[in-house]
Amino acid sequence: MSASFHRPIFDKVSLHQDIAKVLVDEVSLRQRVRELGEIINREYAHKDLLLVSVLKGSIIFMADLIRAITIPHEIDFMATSSYGAGVSSSGVVRILKDLNTSIEGRNVIIVEDIIDSGHTLNYLARILQERRPASLRIMTLLDKPERREVDIHVDWVGFSIPNEFVVGYGLDYNEIYRNLPYIGVLKPSVYGAPE
Ligand code: IMP
Ligand code: MG
């Protein structure tokens, strides 16, 4: 490992300077997450419920969502990766970490940060369905419907957003910006495109 390797991002004092505009502010996030939690409380009362969070982007959403849920439930995590670390997704999905628990006969909700092309969710839903859960539904915080390349049924969407690259509230660009408390549009100059 080279000690001289330097990433200029770490020189920044605040990440806010890289945000062109706030798309979903903290108050709206809190309000919508509470509504989504209440939907789950209503629809899953007295059911064996497992929430599956897709790492890493959904961790903040997941953490807030489960505190908006008042009924008993379990959580588990999966990690996927589309090959390549760019702004757009390639359509090839890899499982980096599988569930620790069996989902057979259980009611499962996949909790995602964002659905873009739909490839990740399409693949994930297919392999989880093969494990014969009692039910399998999808909740995503964000949806970019314009970008969809595969037809996939999403049960609950927090916010539908336009086709812009967003960061914050768990979502990253090159692993940075997850800690921003809102959903913001990254200045195109940050990823080398003209403003
Ligand atoms: P899909 O397979 O194209 O639907 O891509 C889904 C994944 O791409 C998400 O789980 C995110 O990790 C990532 N992604 C898609 N759009 C954005 C974005 O605007 N900001 C950050 N990550 C994104
Ligand atoms: Mg991601």
PDB file of C-alpha atoms and ligand atoms in Angstrom:
ATOM      1  CA  MET A   1       0.000   0.000   0.000  1.00  0.00           C
ATOM      2  CA  SER A   2       1.397   3.345  -1.021  1.00  0.00           C
ATOM      3  CA  ALA A   3       1.441   6.071   1.636  1.00  0.00           C
ATOM      4  CA  SER A   4       1.832   8.692  -1.069  1.00  0.00           C
ATOM      5  CA  PHE A   5      -1.454   7.776  -2.764  1.00  0.00           C
ATOM      6  CA  HIS A   6      -3.568  10.876  -2.477  1.00  0.00           C
ATOM      7  CA  ARG A   7      -7.284  11.328  -3.141  1.00  0.00           C
ATOM      8  CA  PRO A   8      -8.132  15.021  -3.417  1.00  0.00           C
ATOM      9  CA  ILE A   9     -11.668  14.364  -2.105  1.00  0.00           C
ATOM     10  CA  PHE A  10     -10.192  14.109   1.399  1.00  0.00           C
ATOM     11  CA  ASP A  11      -8.944  17.699   1.169  1.00  0.00           C
ATOM     12  CA  LYS A  12     -12.524  18.938   1.224  1.00  0.00           C
ATOM     13  CA  VAL A  13     -13.779  20.505   4.426  1.00  0.00           C
ATOM     14  CA  SER A  14     -17.445  20.059   3.479  1.00  0.00           C
ATOM     15  CA  LEU A  15     -19.167  17.872   0.923  1.00  0.00           C
ATOM     16  CA  HIS A  16     -22.050  20.320   0.632  1.00  0.00           C
ATOM     17  CA  GLN A  17     -20.008  22.393  -1.828  1.00  0.00           C
ATOM     18  CA  ASP A  18     -20.273  19.623  -4.435  1.00  0.00           C
ATOM     19  CA  ILE A  19     -24.060  19.622  -4.465  1.00  0.00           C
ATOM     20  CA  ALA A  20     -25.801  21.487  -7.283  1.00  0.00           C
ATOM     21  CA  LYS A  21     -29.231  21.264  -5.667  1.00  0.00           C
ATOM     22  CA  VAL A  22     -31.120  19.477  -2.932  1.00  0.00           C
ATOM     23  CA  LEU A  23     -33.733  17.190  -4.470  1.00  0.00           C
ATOM     24  CA  VAL A  24     -35.295  15.763  -1.294  1.00  0.00           C
ATOM     25  CA  ASP A  25     -34.672  17.617   1.957  1.00  0.00           C
ATOM     26  CA  GLU A  26     -34.411  16.159   5.458  1.00  0.00           C
ATOM     27  CA  VAL A  27     -37.954  17.049   6.495  1.00  0.00           C
ATOM     28  CA  SER A  28     -39.467  15.397   3.408  1.00  0.00           C
ATOM     29  CA  LEU A  29     -37.328  12.294   3.939  1.00  0.00           C
ATOM     30  CA  ARG A  30     -38.405  11.977   7.562  1.00  0.00           C
ATOM     31  CA  GLN A  31     -42.074  12.421   6.675  1.00  0.00           C
ATOM     32  CA  ARG A  32     -42.042   9.910   3.810  1.00  0.00           C
ATOM     33  CA  VAL A  33     -40.062   7.290   5.725  1.00  0.00           C
ATOM     34  CA  ARG A  34     -42.594   7.539   8.545  1.00  0.00           C
ATOM     35  CA  GLU A  35     -45.427   6.935   6.036  1.00  0.00           C
ATOM     36  CA  LEU A  36     -43.635   3.913   4.584  1.00  0.00           C
ATOM     37  CA  GLY A  37     -43.148   2.516   8.096  1.00  0.00           C
ATOM     38  CA  GLU A  38     -46.841   2.898   8.780  1.00  0.00           C
ATOM     39  CA  ILE A  39     -47.721   1.021   5.593  1.00  0.00           C
ATOM     40  CA  ILE A  40     -45.580  -1.883   6.802  1.00  0.00           C
ATOM     41  CA  ASN A  41     -47.165  -1.742  10.284  1.00  0.00           C
ATOM     42  CA  ARG A  42     -50.589  -2.068   8.707  1.00  0.00           C
ATOM     43  CA  GLU A  43     -49.855  -4.686   6.071  1.00  0.00           C
ATOM     44  CA  TYR A  44     -47.584  -6.980   8.064  1.00  0.00           C
ATOM     45  CA  ALA A  45     -49.188  -7.056  11.506  1.00  0.00           C
ATOM     46  CA  HIS A  46     -49.109 -10.635  12.908  1.00  0.00           C
ATOM     47  CA  LYS A  47     -46.846 -11.829  10.078  1.00  0.00           C
ATOM     48  CA  ASP A  48     -43.330 -13.248  10.144  1.00  0.00           C
ATOM     49  CA  LEU A  49     -41.550 -10.309   8.528  1.00  0.00           C
ATOM     50  CA  LEU A  50     -37.960 -10.060   7.312  1.00  0.00           C
ATOM     51  CA  LEU A  51     -36.553  -6.863   5.848  1.00  0.00           C
ATOM     52  CA  VAL A  52     -33.631  -7.366   3.481  1.00  0.00           C
ATOM     53  CA  SER A  53     -31.432  -4.332   3.012  1.00  0.00           C
ATOM     54  CA  VAL A  54     -29.244  -4.133  -0.043  1.00  0.00           C
ATOM     55  CA  LEU A  55     -25.831  -2.808   1.001  1.00  0.00           C
ATOM     56  CA  LYS A  56     -24.494  -0.269   1.130  1.00  0.00           C
ATOM     57  CA  GLY A  57     -26.725   2.427  -0.298  1.00  0.00           C
ATOM     58  CA  SER A  58     -29.855   1.515   1.657  1.00  0.00           C
ATOM     59  CA  ILE A  59     -28.352   1.557   5.171  1.00  0.00           C
ATOM     60  CA  ILE A  60     -29.534   5.025   6.174  1.00  0.00           C
ATOM     61  CA  PHE A  61     -33.004   4.440   4.750  1.00  0.00           C
ATOM     62  CA  MET A  62     -33.134   1.035   6.454  1.00  0.00           C
ATOM     63  CA  ALA A  63     -32.010   2.458   9.808  1.00  0.00           C
ATOM     64  CA  ASP A  64     -34.695   5.143   9.724  1.00  0.00           C
ATOM     65  CA  LEU A  65     -37.358   2.839   8.279  1.00  0.00           C
ATOM     66  CA  ILE A  66     -37.088   0.174  10.983  1.00  0.00           C
ATOM     67  CA  ARG A  67     -37.471   2.869  13.638  1.00  0.00           C
ATOM     68  CA  ALA A  68     -40.693   3.918  11.938  1.00  0.00           C
ATOM     69  CA  ILE A  69     -41.891   0.303  12.165  1.00  0.00           C
ATOM     70  CA  THR A  70     -43.504  -0.662  15.455  1.00  0.00           C
ATOM     71  CA  ILE A  71     -44.351  -4.311  14.741  1.00  0.00           C
ATOM     72  CA  PRO A  72     -41.863  -7.160  15.361  1.00  0.00           C
ATOM     73  CA  HIS A  73     -39.568  -8.013  12.464  1.00  0.00           C
ATOM     74  CA  GLU A  74     -36.076  -9.236  11.630  1.00  0.00           C
ATOM     75  CA  ILE A  75     -33.478  -7.683   9.364  1.00  0.00           C
ATOM     76  CA  ASP A  76     -30.773  -9.130   7.141  1.00  0.00           C
ATOM     77  CA  PHE A  77     -28.361  -7.810   4.555  1.00  0.00           C
ATOM     78  CA  MET A  78     -27.209  -8.623   1.047  1.00  0.00           C
ATOM     79  CA  ALA A  79     -24.492  -6.985  -0.958  1.00  0.00           C
ATOM     80  CA  THR A  80     -24.418  -6.828  -4.723  1.00  0.00           C
ATOM     81  CA  SER A  81     -22.174  -5.144  -7.156  1.00  0.00           C
ATOM     82  CA  SER A  82     -22.571  -4.282 -10.772  1.00  0.00           C
ATOM     83  CA  TYR A  83     -19.220  -4.646 -12.460  1.00  0.00           C
ATOM     84  CA  GLY A  84     -17.315  -1.377 -12.710  1.00  0.00           C
ATOM     85  CA  ALA A  85     -17.403   1.710 -10.515  1.00  0.00           C
ATOM     86  CA  GLY A  86     -19.001   4.302 -12.693  1.00  0.00           C
ATOM     87  CA  VAL A  87     -22.050   6.498 -12.700  1.00  0.00           C
ATOM     88  CA  SER A  88     -24.179   4.190 -14.831  1.00  0.00           C
ATOM     89  CA  SER A  89     -24.863   0.566 -14.129  1.00  0.00           C
ATOM     90  CA  SER A  90     -23.732  -2.169 -16.505  1.00  0.00           C
ATOM     91  CA  GLY A  91     -26.490  -4.712 -16.033  1.00  0.00           C
ATOM     92  CA  VAL A  92     -24.171  -7.429 -14.735  1.00  0.00           C
ATOM     93  CA  VAL A  93     -24.870  -8.196 -11.083  1.00  0.00           C
ATOM     94  CA  ARG A  94     -22.676 -10.080  -8.632  1.00  0.00           C
ATOM     95  CA  ILE A  95     -23.608 -11.288  -5.119  1.00  0.00           C
ATOM     96  CA  LEU A  96     -20.897 -10.119  -2.730  1.00  0.00           C
ATOM     97  CA  LYS A  97     -22.718 -11.130   0.435  1.00  0.00           C
ATOM     98  CA  ASP A  98     -25.720 -13.423   0.748  1.00  0.00           C
ATOM     99  CA  LEU A  99     -28.369 -13.584   3.482  1.00  0.00           C
ATOM    100  CA  ASN A 100     -27.558 -15.278   6.791  1.00  0.00           C
ATOM    101  CA  THR A 101     -31.133 -16.472   7.199  1.00  0.00           C
ATOM    102  CA  SER A 102     -33.469 -18.760   5.291  1.00  0.00           C
ATOM    103  CA  ILE A 103     -36.452 -16.972   3.776  1.00  0.00           C
ATOM    104  CA  GLU A 104     -38.570 -20.026   2.963  1.00  0.00           C
ATOM    105  CA  GLY A 105     -42.162 -19.449   4.050  1.00  0.00           C
ATOM    106  CA  ARG A 106     -41.428 -15.958   5.331  1.00  0.00           C
ATOM    107  CA  ASN A 107     -42.702 -12.545   4.299  1.00  0.00           C
ATOM    108  CA  VAL A 108     -39.801 -10.651   2.794  1.00  0.00           C
ATOM    109  CA  ILE A 109     -39.439  -7.019   1.829  1.00  0.00           C
ATOM    110  CA  ILE A 110     -36.370  -5.975  -0.149  1.00  0.00           C
ATOM    111  CA  VAL A 111     -35.326  -2.485   0.956  1.00  0.00           C
ATOM    112  CA  GLU A 112     -33.418  -0.599  -1.741  1.00  0.00           C
ATOM    113  CA  ASP A 113     -31.941   2.872  -2.006  1.00  0.00           C
ATOM    114  CA  ILE A 114     -32.666   3.510  -5.661  1.00  0.00           C
ATOM    115  CA  ILE A 115     -33.915   1.728  -8.755  1.00  0.00           C
ATOM    116  CA  ASP A 116     -32.237   2.894 -11.895  1.00  0.00           C
ATOM    117  CA  SER A 117     -32.012   0.445 -14.811  1.00  0.00           C
ATOM    118  CA  GLY A 118     -33.740  -2.175 -12.639  1.00  0.00           C
ATOM    119  CA  HIS A 119     -31.096  -4.849 -13.295  1.00  0.00           C
ATOM    120  CA  THR A 120     -29.989  -5.192  -9.675  1.00  0.00           C
ATOM    121  CA  LEU A 121     -33.512  -5.608  -8.313  1.00  0.00           C
ATOM    122  CA  ASN A 122     -34.613  -7.823 -11.162  1.00  0.00           C
ATOM    123  CA  TYR A 123     -31.764 -10.229 -10.476  1.00  0.00           C
ATOM    124  CA  LEU A 124     -32.156 -10.099  -6.702  1.00  0.00           C
ATOM    125  CA  ALA A 125     -35.903 -10.651  -6.802  1.00  0.00           C
ATOM    126  CA  ARG A 126     -35.423 -13.641  -9.076  1.00  0.00           C
ATOM    127  CA  ILE A 127     -32.911 -15.432  -6.880  1.00  0.00           C
ATOM    128  CA  LEU A 128     -34.871 -14.717  -3.692  1.00  0.00           C
ATOM    129  CA  GLN A 129     -38.107 -15.903  -5.286  1.00  0.00           C
ATOM    130  CA  GLU A 130     -36.444 -19.264  -5.974  1.00  0.00           C
ATOM    131  CA  ARG A 131     -36.044 -19.702  -2.205  1.00  0.00           C
ATOM    132  CA  ARG A 132     -39.830 -19.821  -1.881  1.00  0.00           C
ATOM    133  CA  PRO A 133     -40.706 -17.010   0.530  1.00  0.00           C
ATOM    134  CA  ALA A 134     -44.400 -16.716   1.495  1.00  0.00           C
ATOM    135  CA  SER A 135     -44.294 -13.279  -0.113  1.00  0.00           C
ATOM    136  CA  LEU A 136     -41.648 -11.056  -1.648  1.00  0.00           C
ATOM    137  CA  ARG A 137     -42.147  -7.343  -2.140  1.00  0.00           C
ATOM    138  CA  ILE A 138     -39.917  -4.402  -2.970  1.00  0.00           C
ATOM    139  CA  MET A 139     -39.655  -1.035  -1.236  1.00  0.00           C
ATOM    140  CA  THR A 140     -37.313   1.567  -2.675  1.00  0.00           C
ATOM    141  CA  LEU A 141     -36.615   5.031  -1.369  1.00  0.00           C
ATOM    142  CA  LEU A 142     -35.966   6.456  -4.838  1.00  0.00           C
ATOM    143  CA  ASP A 143     -37.015   5.522  -8.336  1.00  0.00           C
ATOM    144  CA  LYS A 144     -35.760   6.841 -11.658  1.00  0.00           C
ATOM    145  CA  PRO A 145     -38.491   5.502 -13.962  1.00  0.00           C
ATOM    146  CA  GLU A 146     -36.991   7.119 -17.083  1.00  0.00           C
ATOM    147  CA  ARG A 147     -33.914   4.923 -16.768  1.00  0.00           C
ATOM    148  CA  ARG A 148     -35.661   1.563 -16.587  1.00  0.00           C
ATOM    149  CA  GLU A 149     -34.247  -1.138 -18.870  1.00  0.00           C
ATOM    150  CA  VAL A 150     -36.060  -4.161 -17.417  1.00  0.00           C
ATOM    151  CA  ASP A 151     -39.695  -4.406 -16.471  1.00  0.00           C
ATOM    152  CA  ILE A 152     -39.911  -4.887 -12.728  1.00  0.00           C
ATOM    153  CA  HIS A 153     -42.798  -4.477 -10.334  1.00  0.00           C
ATOM    154  CA  VAL A 154     -41.926  -2.177  -7.425  1.00  0.00           C
ATOM    155  CA  ASP A 155     -44.436  -2.266  -4.585  1.00  0.00           C
ATOM    156  CA  TRP A 156     -43.567   0.978  -2.799  1.00  0.00           C
ATOM    157  CA  VAL A 157     -41.582   4.000  -3.935  1.00  0.00           C
ATOM    158  CA  GLY A 158     -40.547   6.789  -1.573  1.00  0.00           C
ATOM    159  CA  PHE A 159     -39.892   9.380  -4.265  1.00  0.00           C
ATOM    160  CA  SER A 160     -39.868   9.271  -8.049  1.00  0.00           C
ATOM    161  CA  ILE A 161     -37.002  11.410  -9.262  1.00  0.00           C
ATOM    162  CA  PRO A 162     -35.783  12.691 -12.630  1.00  0.00           C
ATOM    163  CA  ASN A 163     -32.824  11.207 -14.450  1.00  0.00           C
ATOM    164  CA  GLU A 164     -30.034  12.895 -12.497  1.00  0.00           C
ATOM    165  CA  PHE A 165     -27.199  11.377 -10.506  1.00  0.00           C
ATOM    166  CA  VAL A 166     -27.961  11.804  -6.808  1.00  0.00           C
ATOM    167  CA  VAL A 167     -26.001  11.290  -3.612  1.00  0.00           C
ATOM    168  CA  GLY A 168     -26.609  11.476   0.125  1.00  0.00           C
ATOM    169  CA  TYR A 169     -28.783   9.654   2.659  1.00  0.00           C
ATOM    170  CA  GLY A 170     -26.762   6.504   1.953  1.00  0.00           C
ATOM    171  CA  LEU A 171     -26.165   6.978  -1.763  1.00  0.00           C
ATOM    172  CA  ASP A 172     -22.621   7.425  -2.949  1.00  0.00           C
ATOM    173  CA  TYR A 173     -20.456   8.592  -5.751  1.00  0.00           C
ATOM    174  CA  ASN A 174     -17.190   6.594  -5.627  1.00  0.00           C
ATOM    175  CA  GLU A 175     -18.066   5.615  -2.031  1.00  0.00           C
ATOM    176  CA  ILE A 176     -18.232   9.244  -0.845  1.00  0.00           C
ATOM    177  CA  TYR A 177     -21.214  11.513   0.035  1.00  0.00           C
ATOM    178  CA  ARG A 178     -23.264   8.824   1.863  1.00  0.00           C
ATOM    179  CA  ASN A 179     -23.334  10.954   5.023  1.00  0.00           C
ATOM    180  CA  LEU A 180     -25.147  13.931   3.506  1.00  0.00           C
ATOM    181  CA  PRO A 181     -28.476  14.125   5.364  1.00  0.00           C
ATOM    182  CA  TYR A 182     -30.495  14.930   2.205  1.00  0.00           C
ATOM    183  CA  ILE A 183     -30.734  13.636  -1.374  1.00  0.00           C
ATOM    184  CA  GLY A 184     -28.783  16.006  -3.586  1.00  0.00           C
ATOM    185  CA  VAL A 185     -27.767  16.272  -7.214  1.00  0.00           C
ATOM    186  CA  LEU A 186     -24.018  16.138  -7.628  1.00  0.00           C
ATOM    187  CA  LYS A 187     -22.413  18.926  -9.642  1.00  0.00           C
ATOM    188  CA  PRO A 188     -21.479  17.324 -12.993  1.00  0.00           C
ATOM    189  CA  SER A 189     -17.995  18.872 -12.678  1.00  0.00           C
ATOM    190  CA  VAL A 190     -17.366  16.493  -9.746  1.00  0.00           C
ATOM    191  CA  TYR A 191     -17.454  13.508 -12.108  1.00  0.00           C
ATOM    192  CA  GLY A 192     -15.684  15.330 -14.886  1.00  0.00           C
ATOM    193  CA  ALA A 193     -18.621  16.408 -17.035  1.00  0.00           C
ATOM    194  CA  PRO A 194     -19.162  20.034 -18.119  1.00  0.00           C
ATOM    195  CA  GLU A 195     -21.624  22.029 -15.932  1.00  0.00           C
TER     196      GLU A 195
HETATM  197  P1  IMP B   1     -29.808  -0.547 -11.266  1.00  0.00           P
HETATM  198  O1  IMP B   1     -29.355  -1.969 -11.248  1.00  0.00           O
HETATM  199  O2  IMP B   1     -29.398   0.157 -12.547  1.00  0.00           O
HETATM  200  O3  IMP B   1     -31.258  -0.366 -10.970  1.00  0.00           O
HETATM  201  O4  IMP B   1     -28.910   0.228 -10.235  1.00  0.00           O
HETATM  202  C1  IMP B   1     -29.175   0.242  -8.907  1.00  0.00           C
HETATM  203  C2  IMP B   1     -27.945   0.678  -8.145  1.00  0.00           C
HETATM  204  O5  IMP B   1     -27.173   1.663  -8.873  1.00  0.00           O
HETATM  205  C3  IMP B   1     -28.379   1.351  -6.880  1.00  0.00           C
HETATM  206  O6  IMP B   1     -28.544   0.423  -5.849  1.00  0.00           O
HETATM  207  C4  IMP B   1     -27.265   2.327  -6.651  1.00  0.00           C
HETATM  208  O7  IMP B   1     -26.238   1.699  -5.936  1.00  0.00           O
HETATM  209  C5  IMP B   1     -26.750   2.693  -8.001  1.00  0.00           C
HETATM  210  N1  IMP B   1     -27.296   3.987  -8.477  1.00  0.00           N
HETATM  211  C6  IMP B   1     -28.175   4.186  -9.477  1.00  0.00           C
HETATM  212  N2  IMP B   1     -28.456   5.484  -9.634  1.00  0.00           N
HETATM  213  C7  IMP B   1     -27.740   6.136  -8.681  1.00  0.00           C
HETATM  214  C8  IMP B   1     -27.620   7.524  -8.320  1.00  0.00           C
HETATM  215  O8  IMP B   1     -28.231   8.452  -8.884  1.00  0.00           O
HETATM  216  N3  IMP B   1     -26.789   7.782  -7.278  1.00  0.00           N
HETATM  217  C9  IMP B   1     -26.097   6.814  -6.611  1.00  0.00           C
HETATM  218  N4  IMP B   1     -26.192   5.519  -6.912  1.00  0.00           N
HETATM  219  C10 IMP B   1     -27.001   5.175  -7.949  1.00  0.00           C
HETATM  220 MG    MG B   2     -25.099   1.500  -4.515  1.00  0.00          MG
END
